[in-house]
PDB file of C-alpha atoms in Angstrom:
ATOM      1  CA  ILE D   1     107.030  64.005  95.653  1.00 77.00           C
ATOM      2  CA  ASP D   2     107.738  67.436  97.275  1.00 80.00           C
ATOM      3  CA  GLN D   3     110.792  68.656  98.904  1.00 81.00           C
ATOM      4  CA  ASP D   4     109.727  67.196 102.248  1.00 89.00           C
ATOM      5  CA  GLY D   5     109.352  63.736 100.844  1.00 89.00           C
ATOM      6  CA  ASN D   6     105.495  63.925 100.707  1.00 91.00           C
ATOM      7  CA  GLU D   7     103.905  62.015  97.832  1.00 92.00           C
ATOM      8  CA  ILE D   8     101.050  63.896  95.910  1.00 89.00           C
ATOM      9  CA  GLU D   9      98.836  62.434  93.401  1.00 91.00           C
ATOM     10  CA  CYS D  10      97.698  65.002  90.715  1.00 90.00           C
ATOM     11  CA  ASP D  11      96.667  65.047  86.961  1.00 88.00           C
ATOM     12  CA  SER D  12      99.182  67.610  86.061  1.00 81.00           C
ATOM     13  CA  ILE D  13     102.090  69.865  87.522  1.00 81.00           C
ATOM     14  CA  LEU D  14     103.124  73.515  86.817  1.00 77.00           C
ATOM     15  CA  TYR D  15     106.947  73.779  86.362  1.00 78.00           C
ATOM     16  CA  ALA D  16     107.986  77.189  87.281  1.00 78.00           C
ATOM     17  CA  THR D  17     111.713  77.723  87.546  1.00 79.00           C
ATOM     18  CA  GLY D  18     111.841  81.542  87.998  1.00 80.00           C
ATOM     19  CA  ARG D  19     114.296  83.865  86.332  1.00 83.00           C
ATOM     20  CA  LYS D  20     117.998  84.840  86.754  1.00 89.00           C
ATOM     21  CA  GLY D  21     119.168  88.315  85.661  1.00 91.00           C
ATOM     22  CA  LYS D  22     121.585  88.299  82.785  1.00 91.00           C
ATOM     23  CA  ILE D  23     124.228  90.601  84.127  1.00 93.00           C
ATOM     24  CA  ASP D  24     127.319  88.609  83.204  1.00 91.00           C
ATOM     25  CA  GLY D  25     129.729  90.628  80.957  1.00 90.00           C
ATOM     26  CA  LEU D  26     128.317  93.985  81.930  1.00 93.00           C
ATOM     27  CA  ASN D  27     131.479  94.543  84.206  1.00 94.00           C
ATOM     28  CA  LEU D  28     129.281  96.307  86.662  1.00 96.00           C
ATOM     29  CA  GLU D  29     131.692  95.866  89.519  1.00 94.00           C
ATOM     30  CA  SER D  30     134.124  98.250  87.718  1.00 96.00           C
ATOM     31  CA  ALA D  31     131.528 101.122  87.950  1.00 96.00           C
ATOM     32  CA  GLY D  32     130.876 100.344  91.505  1.00 97.00           C
ATOM     33  CA  VAL D  33     127.205  98.982  90.870  1.00 97.00           C
ATOM     34  CA  HIS D  34     126.053  96.857  93.677  1.00 97.00           C
ATOM     35  CA  THR D  35     124.468  93.546  92.749  1.00 97.00           C
ATOM     36  CA  GLU D  36     122.550  90.917  94.754  1.00 95.00           C
ATOM     37  CA  ASN D  37     123.035  87.428  93.298  1.00 91.00           C
ATOM     38  CA  SER D  38     122.151  88.040  89.589  1.00 94.00           C
ATOM     39  CA  PHE D  39     120.092  91.128  90.049  1.00 97.00           C
ATOM     40  CA  ILE D  40     120.485  94.980  90.391  1.00 97.00           C
ATOM     41  CA  PRO D  41     118.808  96.592  93.485  1.00 97.00           C
ATOM     42  CA  VAL D  42     117.295 100.070  92.710  1.00 98.00           C
ATOM     43  CA  ASN D  43     115.237 102.576  94.556  1.00 98.00           C
ATOM     44  CA  GLU D  44     111.740 103.776  93.497  1.00 97.00           C
ATOM     45  CA  TYR D  45     113.325 105.877  90.807  1.00 98.00           C
ATOM     46  CA  SER D  46     115.099 102.900  89.406  1.00 98.00           C
ATOM     47  CA  GLN D  47     118.424 104.318  90.520  1.00 97.00           C
ATOM     48  CA  THR D  48     121.174 102.076  91.587  1.00 98.00           C
ATOM     49  CA  ASN D  49     123.712 102.872  94.362  1.00 98.00           C
ATOM     50  CA  VAL D  50     125.789 104.692  91.616  1.00 97.00           C
ATOM     51  CA  LEU D  51     123.504 107.832  91.323  1.00 95.00           C
ATOM     52  CA  SER D  52     124.166 108.271  87.452  1.00 96.00           C
ATOM     53  CA  ILE D  53     123.296 104.556  86.643  1.00 97.00           C
ATOM     54  CA  TYR D  54     119.728 103.246  86.371  1.00 97.00           C
ATOM     55  CA  ALA D  55     118.184  99.936  85.768  1.00 97.00           C
ATOM     56  CA  VAL D  56     114.685  98.843  84.889  1.00 97.00           C
ATOM     57  CA  GLY D  57     112.928  95.573  84.026  1.00 95.00           C
ATOM     58  CA  ASP D  58     113.434  91.880  85.190  1.00 94.00           C
ATOM     59  CA  VAL D  59     116.994  92.425  86.036  1.00 95.00           C
ATOM     60  CA  THR D  60     115.926  94.612  89.025  1.00 96.00           C
ATOM     61  CA  ASP D  61     113.955  91.805  90.556  1.00 94.00           C
ATOM     62  CA  ARG D  62     110.725  93.715  91.281  1.00 95.00           C
ATOM     63  CA  ILE D  63     107.853  92.383  89.218  1.00 94.00           C
ATOM     64  CA  ALA D  64     109.093  90.404  86.139  1.00 93.00           C
ATOM     65  CA  LEU D  65     106.227  91.330  83.651  1.00 94.00           C
ATOM     66  CA  THR D  66     106.889  93.168  80.318  1.00 95.00           C
ATOM     67  CA  PRO D  67     104.294  95.870  80.890  1.00 96.00           C
ATOM     68  CA  VAL D  68     105.737  96.585  84.294  1.00 97.00           C
ATOM     69  CA  ALA D  69     109.213  97.116  82.521  1.00 97.00           C
ATOM     70  CA  LEU D  70     107.645  99.532  80.091  1.00 97.00           C
ATOM     71  CA  MET D  71     106.166 101.479  83.031  1.00 97.00           C
ATOM     72  CA  GLU D  72     109.394 101.617  84.739  1.00 98.00           C
ATOM     73  CA  GLY D  73     111.221 102.727  81.656  1.00 97.00           C
ATOM     74  CA  HIS D  74     108.591 105.348  80.822  1.00 98.00           C
ATOM     75  CA  ARG D  75     108.753 106.825  84.360  1.00 98.00           C
ATOM     76  CA  LEU D  76     112.589 106.930  84.321  1.00 98.00           C
ATOM     77  CA  ALA D  77     112.540 108.820  81.124  1.00 98.00           C
ATOM     78  CA  ASP D  78     109.824 111.255  82.262  1.00 98.00           C
ATOM     79  CA  THR D  79     111.868 111.819  85.587  1.00 97.00           C
ATOM     80  CA  VAL D  80     115.319 112.056  84.045  1.00 96.00           C
ATOM     81  CA  PHE D  81     114.575 113.731  80.854  1.00 96.00           C
ATOM     82  CA  GLY D  82     111.137 115.146  81.174  1.00 97.00           C
ATOM     83  CA  GLY D  83     111.463 117.265  84.315  1.00 95.00           C
ATOM     84  CA  MET D  84     108.786 115.256  86.222  1.00 97.00           C
ATOM     85  CA  ASP D  85     108.899 113.536  89.537  1.00 97.00           C
ATOM     86  CA  ARG D  86     107.451 109.945  88.650  1.00 97.00           C
ATOM     87  CA  PRO D  87     108.626 107.161  90.840  1.00 98.00           C
ATOM     88  CA  VAL D  88     107.490 103.710  89.919  1.00 97.00           C
ATOM     89  CA  ASP D  89     104.256 102.347  91.067  1.00 96.00           C
ATOM     90  CA  HIS D  90     104.030  98.653  91.630  1.00 97.00           C
ATOM     91  CA  GLU D  91     100.635  98.563  93.666  1.00 97.00           C
ATOM     92  CA  PHE D  92      97.773  96.875  91.969  1.00 98.00           C
ATOM     93  CA  VAL D  93      99.383  95.360  89.033  1.00 98.00           C
ATOM     94  CA  ALA D  94      97.220  92.720  87.216  1.00 98.00           C
ATOM     95  CA  SER D  95      98.604  89.555  86.091  1.00 97.00           C
ATOM     96  CA  THR D  96      97.493  86.257  84.590  1.00 97.00           C
ATOM     97  CA  VAL D  97      98.683  82.659  84.675  1.00 94.00           C
ATOM     98  CA  PHE D  98      97.685  81.149  81.234  1.00 93.00           C
ATOM     99  CA  THR D  99      96.584  77.748  82.623  1.00 88.00           C
ATOM    100  CA  THR D 100      93.326  76.045  81.870  1.00 86.00           C
ATOM    101  CA  PRO D 101      91.423  77.619  83.345  1.00 89.00           C
ATOM    102  CA  GLU D 102      93.187  80.799  83.460  1.00 94.00           C
ATOM    103  CA  ILE D 103      94.142  82.477  86.779  1.00 97.00           C
ATOM    104  CA  GLY D 104      93.823  86.372  86.973  1.00 97.00           C
ATOM    105  CA  THR D 105      94.777  88.295  90.011  1.00 98.00           C
ATOM    106  CA  VAL D 106      95.182  92.066  90.904  1.00 98.00           C
ATOM    107  CA  GLY D 107      95.965  93.658  94.324  1.00 98.00           C
ATOM    108  CA  TYR D 108      96.666  91.863  97.644  1.00 98.00           C
ATOM    109  CA  SER D 109      96.191  88.179  98.499  1.00 97.00           C
ATOM    110  CA  GLU D 110      94.021  87.743 101.657  1.00 96.00           C
ATOM    111  CA  GLU D 111      97.079  86.954 103.724  1.00 96.00           C
ATOM    112  CA  ASP D 112      98.963  90.003 102.587  1.00 97.00           C
ATOM    113  CA  ALA D 113      95.957  92.220 102.897  1.00 98.00           C
ATOM    114  CA  ALA D 114      95.463  91.063 106.462  1.00 98.00           C
ATOM    115  CA  GLU D 115      98.959  91.753 107.297  1.00 97.00           C
ATOM    116  CA  LYS D 116      98.805  95.202 105.864  1.00 97.00           C
ATOM    117  CA  TYR D 117      95.394  96.350 106.926  1.00 97.00           C
ATOM    118  CA  GLY D 118      94.476  94.123 109.782  1.00 97.00           C
ATOM    119  CA  ASP D 119      90.859  94.023 109.172  1.00 98.00           C
ATOM    120  CA  ILE D 120      89.491  92.732 105.803  1.00 98.00           C
ATOM    121  CA  ASP D 121      86.324  90.971 104.520  1.00 98.00           C
ATOM    122  CA  VAL D 122      86.738  88.222 102.028  1.00 98.00           C
ATOM    123  CA  TYR D 123      83.999  87.517  99.456  1.00 98.00           C
ATOM    124  CA  LYS D 124      84.427  84.012  97.814  1.00 97.00           C
ATOM    125  CA  ASN D 125      82.436  81.851  95.509  1.00 94.00           C
ATOM    126  CA  ARG D 126      83.060  78.682  93.564  1.00 87.00           C
ATOM    127  CA  PHE D 127      80.571  77.587  90.953  1.00 77.00           C
ATOM    128  CA  ARG D 128      80.183  75.834  87.445  1.00 70.00           C
ATOM    129  CA  ALA D 129      79.754  78.335  84.685  1.00 68.00           C
ATOM    130  CA  MET D 130      76.825  77.816  82.562  1.00 62.00           C
ATOM    131  CA  LYS D 131      78.628  76.608  79.519  1.00 63.00           C
ATOM    132  CA  HIS D 132      80.212  73.939  81.671  1.00 59.00           C
ATOM    133  CA  SER D 133      76.808  73.091  83.458  1.00 62.00           C
ATOM    134  CA  PHE D 134      74.887  71.933  80.419  1.00 59.00           C
ATOM    135  CA  PRO D 135      77.483  69.253  79.319  1.00 61.00           C
ATOM    136  CA  GLN D 136      77.978  68.644  83.172  1.00 69.00           C
ATOM    137  CA  SER D 137      81.787  69.276  82.880  1.00 70.00           C
ATOM    138  CA  GLU D 138      83.773  69.234  86.070  1.00 70.00           C
ATOM    139  CA  THR D 139      85.300  72.646  85.198  1.00 77.00           C
ATOM    140  CA  TYR D 140      84.531  75.026  88.042  1.00 82.00           C
ATOM    141  CA  SER D 141      85.216  78.848  88.519  1.00 90.00           C
ATOM    142  CA  LEU D 142      86.504  80.581  91.557  1.00 94.00           C
ATOM    143  CA  PHE D 143      86.020  84.193  92.349  1.00 96.00           C
ATOM    144  CA  LYS D 144      87.474  86.179  95.404  1.00 98.00           C
ATOM    145  CA  LEU D 145      87.346  89.691  96.454  1.00 98.00           C
ATOM    146  CA  ILE D 146      89.386  91.281  99.152  1.00 98.00           C
ATOM    147  CA  VAL D 147      87.885  94.260 100.811  1.00 98.00           C
ATOM    148  CA  GLU D 148      89.475  96.504 103.475  1.00 98.00           C
ATOM    149  CA  THR D 149      86.956  96.690 106.351  1.00 98.00           C
ATOM    150  CA  LYS D 150      87.502 100.420 107.397  1.00 98.00           C
ATOM    151  CA  THR D 151      87.265 101.951 104.000  1.00 98.00           C
ATOM    152  CA  GLN D 152      85.459  99.216 102.127  1.00 98.00           C
ATOM    153  CA  ARG D 153      87.906  99.634  99.343  1.00 98.00           C
ATOM    154  CA  VAL D 154      88.449  96.543  97.192  1.00 98.00           C
ATOM    155  CA  VAL D 155      92.108  95.745  97.486  1.00 98.00           C
ATOM    156  CA  GLY D 156      92.332  92.494  95.754  1.00 98.00           C
ATOM    157  CA  CYS D 157      90.677  90.365  93.146  1.00 98.00           C
ATOM    158  CA  HIS D 158      91.378  86.837  92.186  1.00 98.00           C
ATOM    159  CA  VAL D 159      89.670  84.909  89.578  1.00 97.00           C
ATOM    160  CA  ALA D 160      90.107  81.239  88.293  1.00 95.00           C
ATOM    161  CA  THR D 161      87.939  80.841  85.213  1.00 93.00           C
ATOM    162  CA  ASP D 162      87.881  80.790  81.317  1.00 91.00           C
ATOM    163  CA  GLY D 163      89.175  84.266  80.076  1.00 93.00           C
ATOM    164  CA  ALA D 164      90.285  85.338  83.570  1.00 95.00           C
ATOM    165  CA  GLY D 165      93.101  87.587  82.128  1.00 95.00           C
ATOM    166  CA  GLU D 166      90.581  89.575  80.006  1.00 95.00           C
ATOM    167  CA  MET D 167      88.281  89.870  83.000  1.00 95.00           C
ATOM    168  CA  VAL D 168      90.805  91.011  85.378  1.00 97.00           C
ATOM    169  CA  GLN D 169      92.488  93.666  83.216  1.00 97.00           C
ATOM    170  CA  GLY D 170      89.188  95.625  83.401  1.00 96.00           C
ATOM    171  CA  VAL D 171      88.726  95.072  87.225  1.00 97.00           C
ATOM    172  CA  ALA D 172      92.269  96.383  87.613  1.00 98.00           C
ATOM    173  CA  ILE D 173      91.281  99.814  86.449  1.00 98.00           C
ATOM    174  CA  ALA D 174      88.486 100.064  89.016  1.00 98.00           C
ATOM    175  CA  ILE D 175      90.789  98.802  91.837  1.00 98.00           C
ATOM    176  CA  LYS D 176      93.508 101.117  90.840  1.00 98.00           C
ATOM    177  CA  MET D 177      91.061 103.992  90.853  1.00 98.00           C
ATOM    178  CA  GLY D 178      90.116 103.176  94.514  1.00 98.00           C
ATOM    179  CA  ALA D 179      86.703 101.428  93.890  1.00 98.00           C
ATOM    180  CA  THR D 180      84.799 100.321  97.071  1.00 98.00           C
ATOM    181  CA  LYS D 181      82.586  97.200  97.551  1.00 98.00           C
ATOM    182  CA  GLU D 182      79.585  99.528  97.199  1.00 98.00           C
ATOM    183  CA  ASP D 183      80.768 100.592  93.679  1.00 98.00           C
ATOM    184  CA  PHE D 184      81.045  97.106  92.805  1.00 98.00           C
ATOM    185  CA  ASP D 185      77.504  96.333  94.237  1.00 97.00           C
ATOM    186  CA  ASN D 186      75.991  99.292  92.396  1.00 98.00           C
ATOM    187  CA  THR D 187      77.315  97.943  89.070  1.00 97.00           C
ATOM    188  CA  ILE D 188      74.760  96.022  86.999  1.00 97.00           C
ATOM    189  CA  GLY D 189      76.040  92.556  85.925  1.00 93.00           C
ATOM    190  CA  ILE D 190      76.030  91.090  82.504  1.00 93.00           C
ATOM    191  CA  HIS D 191      73.948  87.973  82.399  1.00 89.00           C
ATOM    192  CA  PRO D 192      74.685  85.218  81.782  1.00 86.00           C
ATOM    193  CA  THR D 193      78.442  85.567  82.341  1.00 88.00           C
ATOM    194  CA  SER D 194      80.846  84.369  84.956  1.00 89.00           C
ATOM    195  CA  ALA D 195      82.112  87.876  85.394  1.00 92.00           C
ATOM    196  CA  GLU D 196      78.744  89.093  86.868  1.00 93.00           C
ATOM    197  CA  GLU D 197      79.727  87.249  89.966  1.00 93.00           C
ATOM    198  CA  LEU D 198      82.123  90.117  90.652  1.00 95.00           C
ATOM    199  CA  VAL D 199      79.228  92.370  91.316  1.00 96.00           C
ATOM    200  CA  THR D 200      76.667  89.984  92.903  1.00 95.00           C
ATOM    201  CA  MET D 201      78.580  88.736  95.900  1.00 96.00           C
ATOM    202  CA  ARG D 202      76.933  90.432  98.749  1.00 95.00           C
ATOM    203  CA  THR D 203      77.839  88.519 102.024  1.00 96.00           C
ATOM    204  CA  PRO D 204      81.549  87.932 103.145  1.00 97.00           C
ATOM    205  CA  SER D 205      82.539  84.279 103.284  1.00 97.00           C
ATOM    206  CA  TYR D 206      84.853  85.080 106.222  1.00 97.00           C
ATOM    207  CA  TYR D 207      86.766  87.878 107.736  1.00 97.00           C
ATOM    208  CA  TYR D 208      90.079  88.851 109.214  1.00 97.00           C
ATOM    209  CA  ARG D 209      90.226  90.966 112.400  1.00 97.00           C
ATOM    210  CA  ASN D 210      93.654  92.131 113.697  1.00 96.00           C
ATOM    211  CA  GLY D 211      95.278  89.820 111.114  1.00 96.00           C
ATOM    212  CA  GLN D 212      93.600  86.699 112.279  1.00 96.00           C
ATOM    213  CA  LYS D 213      91.047  84.756 110.289  1.00 96.00           C
ATOM    214  CA  VAL D 214      87.479  84.733 111.658  1.00 95.00           C
ATOM    215  CA  ASP D 215      84.712  82.622 110.219  1.00 94.00           C
ATOM    216  CA  LYS D 216      81.814  84.559 111.883  1.00 91.00           C
ATOM    217  CA  LEU D 217      81.599  87.825 113.581  1.00 91.00           C
ATOM    218  CA  GLU D 218      79.938  87.893 117.009  1.00 82.00           C
TER     219      GLU D 218
END
């Protein structure tokens, strides 16, 4: 039963409680460091409101992933001690939900992309992978690419399939480098794999124009 009292029948549920920052006992108030709930707000250089005090990682309530915290720490060290100008970069961070099948994602969701860019093309396909087809398993895969219409840059990739995490880590490099849909189309797929779907989807499933979903273009 959800928070609105609606009853939902399902085979399993994902219990995700989120995180709280562990700042009790740090006596941050004595140093004048501003906090919000259990987290420490910082700017793009991981700097708190007290210019000589910095914070990185989950306690800053940005992206709570270990590799992200490592990136934030490295960039802080390079900026403060290495004489470089290296603000943090949280765009196009890949992540995985280790369910069965796995969910891998990098970049913008279609809703966020539509809000940011206005016009996007969405490529989407659902199918049963070969290894599940022969035994006639009911396990399906879902692949989705989000493409900014104007530049044709791929700005989002979302996959639900076996090994999605390993797959999306490689795709994240291409997306971070600014790969376009044409770049994906010009890449030869590996057959038979589920991943080849990323380079064989040719026709958009639907579109967003001026932030609104459109099934077909006139």
